[in-house]
CSV table of C-alpha atoms in Angstrom, one decimal:
chain,number,residue,atom,x,y,z
A,22,MET,CA,163.6,129.8,112.0
A,23,LYS,CA,162.0,132.8,114.3
A,24,SER,CA,160.6,131.8,117.5
A,25,ASN,CA,157.5,134.2,118.6
A,26,LYS,CA,157.9,133.3,122.3
A,27,LYS,CA,156.8,136.6,122.9
A,28,TYR,CA,153.2,135.4,122.3
A,29,THR,CA,153.6,133.0,125.2
A,30,ALA,CA,154.8,135.5,128.0
A,31,SER,CA,152.5,136.3,130.7
A,32,PHE,CA,150.6,139.6,130.8
A,33,ARG,CA,147.6,141.1,133.1
A,34,VAL,CA,144.0,142.2,132.5
A,35,LYS,CA,142.9,144.1,135.4
A,36,ASP,CA,144.7,142.1,138.0
A,37,ILE,CA,144.6,138.7,136.6
A,38,VAL,CA,147.4,137.5,135.0
A,39,ILE,CA,147.0,135.6,131.8
A,40,PRO,CA,150.0,133.1,131.3
A,41,SER,CA,150.0,133.5,127.3
A,42,ARG,CA,148.3,135.6,124.4
A,43,ILE,CA,147.5,132.1,122.6
A,44,PHE,CA,144.0,130.9,124.0
A,45,LEU,CA,142.3,127.2,123.4
A,46,ALA,CA,139.4,128.4,121.5
A,47,PRO,CA,135.7,127.8,122.5
A,48,ILE,CA,135.0,124.4,121.1
A,49,ASN,CA,131.7,122.7,120.9
A,50,THR,CA,132.9,119.2,122.2
A,51,GLY,CA,129.6,117.2,122.5
A,52,PHE,CA,131.0,116.0,126.1
A,53,GLY,CA,127.8,117.2,128.0
A,54,LYS,CA,125.4,114.7,129.5
A,55,ASP,CA,122.2,116.5,130.7
A,56,GLY,CA,123.9,119.8,130.7
A,57,ASN,CA,126.5,118.7,132.7
A,58,PRO,CA,130.3,118.3,131.6
A,59,THR,CA,131.3,114.6,131.2
A,60,SER,CA,134.7,113.1,132.5
A,61,ASN,CA,135.6,113.2,128.8
A,62,LEU,CA,135.3,116.9,128.8
A,63,ILE,CA,137.5,117.3,131.9
A,64,LEU,CA,139.9,115.1,130.1
A,65,PHE,CA,139.9,117.1,127.0
A,66,HIS,CA,140.6,120.3,129.0
A,67,THR,CA,143.1,118.7,131.5
A,68,ALA,CA,145.1,117.9,128.4
A,69,ARG,CA,144.5,121.4,126.8
A,70,SER,CA,145.2,123.8,129.8
A,71,GLY,CA,148.9,125.0,130.9
A,72,LYS,CA,151.5,124.3,128.0
A,73,GLY,CA,151.5,127.4,127.0
A,74,ILE,CA,147.7,128.2,127.0
A,75,GLY,CA,146.6,131.4,128.3
A,76,ILE,CA,142.9,130.8,128.4
A,77,SER,CA,141.3,127.3,128.2
A,78,TYR,CA,137.9,128.2,127.0
A,79,VAL,CA,134.9,125.8,127.5
A,80,GLY,CA,132.8,126.1,124.5
A,81,ASN,CA,129.1,126.6,123.7
A,82,VAL,CA,127.3,126.7,127.1
A,83,ALA,CA,123.8,127.4,126.8
A,84,VAL,CA,122.6,130.1,129.3
A,85,ASP,CA,119.2,128.1,129.4
A,86,PRO,CA,118.2,124.5,128.5
A,87,ALA,CA,115.5,125.9,126.3
A,88,PHE,CA,118.2,127.6,124.2
A,89,VAL,CA,120.7,124.6,123.2
A,90,THR,CA,122.1,123.8,119.8
A,91,ASN,CA,121.9,119.6,120.3
A,92,ASN,CA,121.1,117.0,123.0
A,93,ASN,CA,124.7,117.2,124.0
A,94,THR,CA,124.9,121.1,124.8
A,95,LEU,CA,126.3,122.1,128.1
A,96,PHE,CA,124.4,124.4,130.5
A,97,PHE,CA,124.1,124.9,134.1
A,98,THR,CA,122.1,122.6,136.4
A,99,LYS,CA,121.7,122.5,140.1
A,100,ASN,CA,124.5,120.2,140.3
A,101,LEU,CA,127.6,122.0,139.9
A,102,ASP,CA,130.5,119.3,140.9
A,103,GLN,CA,131.5,118.4,137.7
A,104,TRP,CA,131.9,122.4,136.7
A,105,LYS,CA,133.8,122.7,139.5
A,106,LYS,CA,136.2,119.8,138.8
A,107,LEU,CA,136.6,121.3,135.4
A,108,THR,CA,137.8,124.6,136.6
A,109,GLU,CA,140.0,123.1,139.4
A,110,GLU,CA,141.6,120.9,136.5
A,111,ILE,CA,142.4,123.9,134.3
A,112,CYS,CA,143.6,126.2,137.1
A,113,SER,CA,145.9,123.3,138.3
A,114,ASN,CA,147.7,122.8,134.9
A,115,GLY,CA,148.4,126.5,134.6
A,116,SER,CA,145.8,128.4,132.4
A,117,LEU,CA,143.0,130.5,133.4
A,118,PRO,CA,139.7,128.8,132.8
A,119,GLY,CA,137.2,130.7,130.4
A,120,ILE,CA,133.8,129.8,129.5
A,121,GLN,CA,131.7,131.0,126.3
A,122,ILE,CA,128.1,131.5,127.2
A,123,ALA,CA,125.5,131.2,124.3
A,124,CYS,CA,122.2,131.2,123.2
A,125,ARG,CA,120.3,129.8,120.0
A,126,ASN,CA,116.8,130.6,119.5
A,127,THR,CA,115.2,129.9,116.1
A,128,ALA,CA,112.7,127.5,114.4
A,129,LEU,CA,115.6,126.6,111.8
A,130,LYS,CA,117.4,123.1,112.4
A,131,PRO,CA,121.0,123.8,111.9
A,132,PRO,CA,122.0,122.3,108.7
A,133,ARG,CA,124.7,119.8,108.4
A,134,GLN,CA,126.0,120.9,105.3
A,135,TRP,CA,129.1,123.6,105.0
A,136,LEU,CA,127.3,125.5,102.5
A,137,ASN,CA,123.8,126.8,102.4
A,138,GLN,CA,122.8,127.9,98.8
A,139,ASP,CA,119.7,129.4,100.1
A,140,ALA,CA,120.8,132.2,102.3
A,141,SER,CA,117.9,134.6,100.9
A,142,SER,CA,115.3,132.1,103.0
A,143,TYR,CA,117.7,132.3,106.1
A,144,ILE,CA,117.6,136.3,105.9
A,145,GLN,CA,113.7,136.2,105.4
A,146,VAL,CA,113.0,133.7,108.4
A,147,THR,CA,115.6,135.2,111.0
A,148,ARG,CA,114.3,138.8,110.3
A,149,HIS,CA,110.8,138.0,111.0
A,150,GLU,CA,112.0,136.2,114.2
A,151,ILE,CA,113.9,138.9,115.3
A,152,ALA,CA,111.1,141.3,114.6
A,153,SER,CA,108.5,139.2,116.6
A,154,TYR,CA,110.5,139.0,119.8
A,155,SER,CA,108.8,141.2,122.6
A,156,GLN,CA,110.9,143.4,124.6
A,157,GLU,CA,110.2,141.4,127.8
A,158,PHE,CA,111.4,138.5,126.1
A,159,LEU,CA,114.6,140.4,125.2
A,160,GLY,CA,115.0,141.4,128.4
A,161,LYS,CA,114.7,137.8,129.9
A,162,ILE,CA,117.3,136.5,127.5
A,163,ALA,CA,119.6,139.2,128.9
A,164,GLN,CA,118.8,138.0,132.4
A,165,ASN,CA,119.6,134.4,131.4
A,166,PHE,CA,123.3,135.9,130.1
A,167,ILE,CA,123.7,137.7,133.5
A,168,ARG,CA,122.7,134.6,135.6
A,169,SER,CA,124.7,132.2,133.7
A,170,ALA,CA,127.8,134.5,134.3
A,171,GLN,CA,127.4,134.7,137.9
A,172,ILE,CA,127.0,130.6,138.3
A,173,ALA,CA,130.3,130.7,136.1
A,174,TYR,CA,132.0,132.4,138.5
A,175,GLU,CA,130.9,130.9,141.3
A,176,VAL,CA,132.1,127.4,139.9
A,177,GLY,CA,135.4,129.1,139.1
A,178,PHE,CA,135.7,130.5,135.9
A,179,LYS,CA,138.1,133.9,135.5
A,180,ALA,CA,136.9,134.8,131.7
A,181,VAL,CA,133.4,135.0,130.5
A,182,GLN,CA,133.1,135.1,126.8
A,183,ILE,CA,129.6,136.1,125.6
A,184,HIS,CA,128.8,134.4,122.1
A,185,ALA,CA,127.7,137.1,119.9
A,186,ALA,CA,129.3,135.4,116.4
A,187,HIS,CA,128.2,132.6,113.9
A,188,GLY,CA,124.6,133.5,113.9
A,189,TYR,CA,123.6,133.1,117.6
A,190,PHE,CA,120.9,134.9,119.1
A,191,ILE,CA,123.2,138.1,119.7
A,192,SER,CA,125.0,138.0,116.4
A,193,ASN,CA,121.7,138.2,114.8
A,194,PHE,CA,120.8,141.3,116.3
A,195,LEU,CA,124.3,142.7,115.4
A,196,ASN,CA,123.7,142.1,111.5
A,197,PRO,CA,122.0,145.1,109.6
A,198,LYS,CA,120.7,142.4,107.3
A,199,LEU,CA,118.6,140.7,109.9
A,200,ASN,CA,117.6,143.2,112.3
A,201,GLY,CA,115.0,145.2,110.7
A,202,ARG,CA,113.1,146.0,114.1
A,203,LYS,CA,111.8,149.6,114.3
A,204,ASP,CA,112.1,150.2,117.7
A,205,ILE,CA,115.3,150.8,120.0
A,206,TYR,CA,116.6,147.3,119.6
A,207,GLY,CA,116.6,147.9,115.8
A,208,THR,CA,118.0,151.3,115.8
A,209,LYS,CA,120.8,150.4,118.4
A,210,LYS,CA,121.7,147.1,117.1
A,211,THR,CA,124.2,146.8,119.9
A,212,LEU,CA,121.6,147.2,122.9
A,213,LEU,CA,121.0,143.8,124.0
A,214,LEU,CA,124.8,142.9,124.2
A,215,GLU,CA,124.9,146.1,126.1
A,216,MET,CA,122.4,145.4,128.5
A,217,ILE,CA,124.3,141.9,129.0
A,218,VAL,CA,127.7,143.4,129.6
A,219,GLU,CA,126.2,145.9,132.0
A,220,GLY,CA,124.3,143.4,134.1
A,221,ILE,CA,127.3,140.9,134.3
A,222,ARG,CA,129.6,144.0,135.1
A,223,SER,CA,127.2,145.1,138.0
A,224,ILE,CA,127.8,142.0,139.7
A,225,LEU,CA,131.0,140.6,138.6
A,226,PRO,CA,133.3,144.0,138.0
A,227,ASP,CA,136.4,142.0,138.4
A,228,ILE,CA,135.9,139.1,135.7
A,229,ILE,CA,137.4,139.1,132.5
A,230,LEU,CA,134.5,139.8,130.1
A,231,ASP,CA,135.1,138.8,126.4
A,232,VAL,CA,132.5,139.3,123.5
A,233,ARG,CA,132.9,137.1,120.5
A,234,ILE,CA,131.6,138.8,117.2
A,235,SER,CA,131.6,137.8,113.4
A,236,LEU,CA,133.4,140.4,111.3
A,237,LEU,CA,132.1,138.9,108.3
A,238,ASP,CA,128.7,136.8,108.3
A,239,GLY,CA,128.9,135.7,105.0
A,240,LEU,CA,125.6,136.9,104.0
A,241,GLY,CA,126.5,139.2,101.2
A,242,ASN,CA,129.4,140.8,99.5
A,243,ARG,CA,132.4,141.0,101.5
A,244,GLU,CA,133.5,144.6,101.4
A,245,ILE,CA,130.0,145.6,102.3
A,246,GLU,CA,129.6,143.8,105.2
A,247,LEU,CA,132.9,145.3,106.5
A,248,THR,CA,131.6,148.4,105.7
A,249,GLU,CA,128.5,147.5,107.6
A,250,LYS,CA,130.0,145.9,110.8
A,251,GLU,CA,132.8,148.0,111.3
A,252,PRO,CA,130.9,150.9,113.3
A,253,ILE,CA,129.2,148.4,115.1
A,254,ILE,CA,132.4,146.8,116.4
A,255,TYR,CA,133.7,150.2,117.5
A,256,ASP,CA,130.5,150.6,119.1
A,257,ILE,CA,131.2,147.6,121.1
A,258,ALA,CA,134.8,148.6,121.7
A,259,GLU,CA,133.0,151.2,124.0
A,260,LEU,CA,131.5,149.0,126.2
A,261,ASP,CA,132.9,147.6,129.4
A,262,VAL,CA,134.4,144.7,127.9
A,263,ASP,CA,138.4,143.4,128.4
A,264,ILE,CA,138.5,141.1,125.1
A,265,ILE,CA,137.0,141.5,121.6
A,266,SER,CA,137.3,138.0,120.1
A,267,ILE,CA,136.7,138.2,116.1
A,268,SER,CA,135.5,135.5,114.4
A,269,ASN,CA,133.6,135.0,111.0
A,270,GLY,CA,130.7,133.1,109.4
A,271,THR,CA,127.5,132.4,110.2
A,272,TYR,CA,126.9,128.6,111.1
A,273,ASP,CA,123.8,128.0,109.1
A,274,ILE,CA,125.2,129.8,105.8
A,275,ASN,CA,128.8,128.9,105.6
A,276,LYS,CA,131.1,127.1,107.8
A,277,GLN,CA,134.2,127.8,106.1
A,278,LEU,CA,134.4,131.2,107.3
A,279,ILE,CA,134.4,129.8,111.0
A,280,TYR,CA,136.7,126.9,109.9
A,281,PRO,CA,138.8,128.3,107.2
A,282,PRO,CA,140.3,125.4,104.6
A,283,ALA,CA,144.0,125.2,104.3
A,284,GLU,CA,144.3,127.0,101.0
A,285,TRP,CA,143.1,130.2,102.4
A,286,GLY,CA,146.6,130.4,104.3
A,287,HIS,CA,147.9,130.8,107.5
A,288,SER,CA,146.2,133.1,110.2
A,289,VAL,CA,143.9,134.3,107.5
A,290,PHE,CA,142.4,136.8,109.4
A,291,ILE,CA,144.7,138.9,111.0
A,292,ASP,CA,145.0,141.6,108.6
A,293,ILE,CA,141.5,142.5,108.9
A,294,VAL,CA,141.8,142.4,113.2
A,295,THR,CA,144.7,144.9,113.1
A,296,PRO,CA,143.5,147.8,112.6
A,297,PHE,CA,140.6,147.7,115.1
A,298,ALA,CA,143.6,146.6,117.6
A,299,LEU,CA,145.7,149.9,116.7
A,300,ARG,CA,142.5,152.3,117.1
A,301,HIS,CA,141.7,150.8,120.3
A,302,PRO,CA,144.9,150.1,122.1
A,303,GLY,CA,142.9,150.0,125.7
A,304,LYS,CA,141.3,146.5,124.5
A,305,LEU,CA,142.4,143.1,123.8
A,306,TRP,CA,141.5,142.0,120.7
A,307,ASN,CA,141.8,138.1,119.7
A,308,VAL,CA,141.9,136.6,116.4
A,309,ALA,CA,141.2,132.9,115.2
A,310,GLY,CA,141.3,131.1,111.9
A,311,ASN,CA,144.0,128.9,110.5
A,312,ILE,CA,146.7,129.2,113.1
A,313,TRP,CA,149.1,126.2,112.8
A,314,ASP,CA,152.6,127.5,113.1
A,315,LEU,CA,153.2,130.1,115.8
A,316,ASN,CA,156.6,130.8,114.1
A,317,LEU,CA,154.5,132.0,110.8
A,318,LEU,CA,152.6,134.8,113.1
A,319,PRO,CA,153.8,138.2,112.1
A,320,SER,CA,156.4,139.5,114.7
A,321,GLU,CA,155.4,143.2,114.6
A,322,LEU,CA,151.9,143.0,115.6
A,323,PRO,CA,150.3,145.1,118.3
A,324,VAL,CA,151.0,144.0,121.5
A,325,ASN,CA,147.0,144.0,122.3
A,326,ILE,CA,146.2,141.2,119.8
A,327,SER,CA,146.0,137.8,120.9
A,328,PHE,CA,145.0,134.4,119.3
A,329,SER,CA,142.3,131.6,119.6
A,330,VAL,CA,143.5,127.9,118.3
A,331,GLY,CA,141.1,125.3,117.7
A,332,ARG,CA,142.2,122.8,115.6
A,333,SER,CA,145.9,122.2,116.2
A,334,LEU,CA,145.3,122.2,119.7
A,335,ILE,CA,142.5,119.5,119.2
A,336,ALA,CA,145.3,117.4,117.0
A,337,ASP,CA,147.8,118.1,119.4
A,338,PRO,CA,147.5,119.5,122.8
A,339,ASP,CA,151.3,120.2,123.0
A,340,PHE,CA,151.0,122.4,119.8
A,341,ILE,CA,151.9,125.8,121.6
A,342,ILE,CA,155.1,124.3,123.6
A,343,LYS,CA,156.4,122.4,120.3
A,344,SER,CA,155.9,125.4,118.2
A,345,VAL,CA,157.8,127.9,120.4
A,346,SER,CA,160.5,125.2,121.2
A,347,GLY,CA,161.5,124.4,117.4
A,348,LEU,CA,160.1,121.2,117.6
A,349,HIS,CA,157.6,121.7,114.4
A,350,ASP,CA,158.2,118.2,113.1
A,351,SER,CA,157.0,116.4,116.1
A,352,ILE,CA,153.7,118.2,116.0
A,353,GLN,CA,150.9,116.2,115.2
A,354,THR,CA,149.5,118.1,112.6
A,355,CYS,CA,145.6,118.6,111.8
A,356,THR,CA,144.8,116.4,109.0
A,357,ARG,CA,141.5,118.3,108.1
A,358,THR,CA,139.3,115.1,108.3
A,359,ASN,CA,136.7,117.2,110.0
A,360,LEU,CA,135.9,114.8,112.4
A,361,CYS,CA,135.9,117.7,115.4
A,362,HIS,CA,132.9,118.6,113.0
A,363,TYR,CA,130.9,116.2,114.6
A,364,TYR,CA,127.3,117.5,114.2
A,365,SER,CA,128.0,118.0,110.5
A,366,ARG,CA,128.8,114.4,110.4
A,367,ASP,CA,125.8,113.2,112.4
A,368,LEU,CA,128.3,111.9,115.3
A,369,PRO,CA,127.2,112.6,119.1
A,370,ASN,CA,130.6,114.4,120.1
A,371,ILE,CA,134.0,115.5,118.5
A,372,ALA,CA,136.8,113.0,117.3
A,373,CYS,CA,140.2,113.5,116.1
A,374,PRO,CA,142.5,110.7,114.5
A,375,MET,CA,145.6,112.5,115.9
A,376,ASP,CA,145.0,112.6,119.5
A,377,ARG,CA,144.9,109.6,121.4
A,378,HIS,CA,142.0,110.5,123.8
A,379,LEU,CA,139.8,111.7,120.8
A,380,ARG,CA,140.8,108.8,118.4
A,381,GLN,CA,138.4,106.4,120.4
A,382,PHE,CA,135.5,108.3,119.2
A,383,ILE,CA,136.1,107.7,115.6
């Protein structure tokens, strides 16, 4: 069996060495209390840093407590001690600490079901909400992102990912079906994201800046969505960002696009990301979705493609080193119990029967 060890070789972005092109995906663990990381979150990332992981991303950190997704959502408070412990653990183990900053602001309650059959109502409500925001409010949203990035840098994060996927606030502004504004925020759908990027860059010129976007939102025909989103993604590629992370799906509509079922196949979205990487070789492109065996990754991919791994690293924190070392039979394979999707199951936090630490939460 071939071994794609080249994907675990170190490389540079700016003057920062990233140990591997394989990242821990930004996972919403539920291990937060009053906005701060709990000891369980620190244990989670201690186990999932080093071990061939280039960036260990802490997922779904709200830019303000007004924009959380649930009671366990992380956000920055005045006490930053736990955040510093978290980044120190990730660094000391040999990965780059990364953080995903996010904003959800809608009257719609996140559904627990995986498939929402009423996409038309979601579109109608979201279009109305987007149209109702004042430009002053949007400026405040941008400032919340910029302030959160500054704090993230101060507590030790080396990479900041702006969450503009999965139906979160910025994601909806990038979607032509949802953003029907008549002002400049509608005619230039990347404007809000551009304001955030420029604001972060003005104070943090050397940080690794990543944007996570949904290529497919799941609100209509696949080919039409690809046609609509392609020019928007190329506009984003012109921004001063280092990584463009391609994901898919809208959380409130179709969670399968975010967490593809096994029958969809391995590394299911690589083919649609590769053309973007070839057209913009100066950016690092990241792809997520069903990566459970590194030896199944195509060996001829462009050098500017990287990978986000979620479920495989939840089930086995040693997944990467076992995979590239030919120890595939010893990997604790994800059994697709979906216990990691704690909100859908009305649980307080992530759980997994395969991992010894996460097993206790079942």
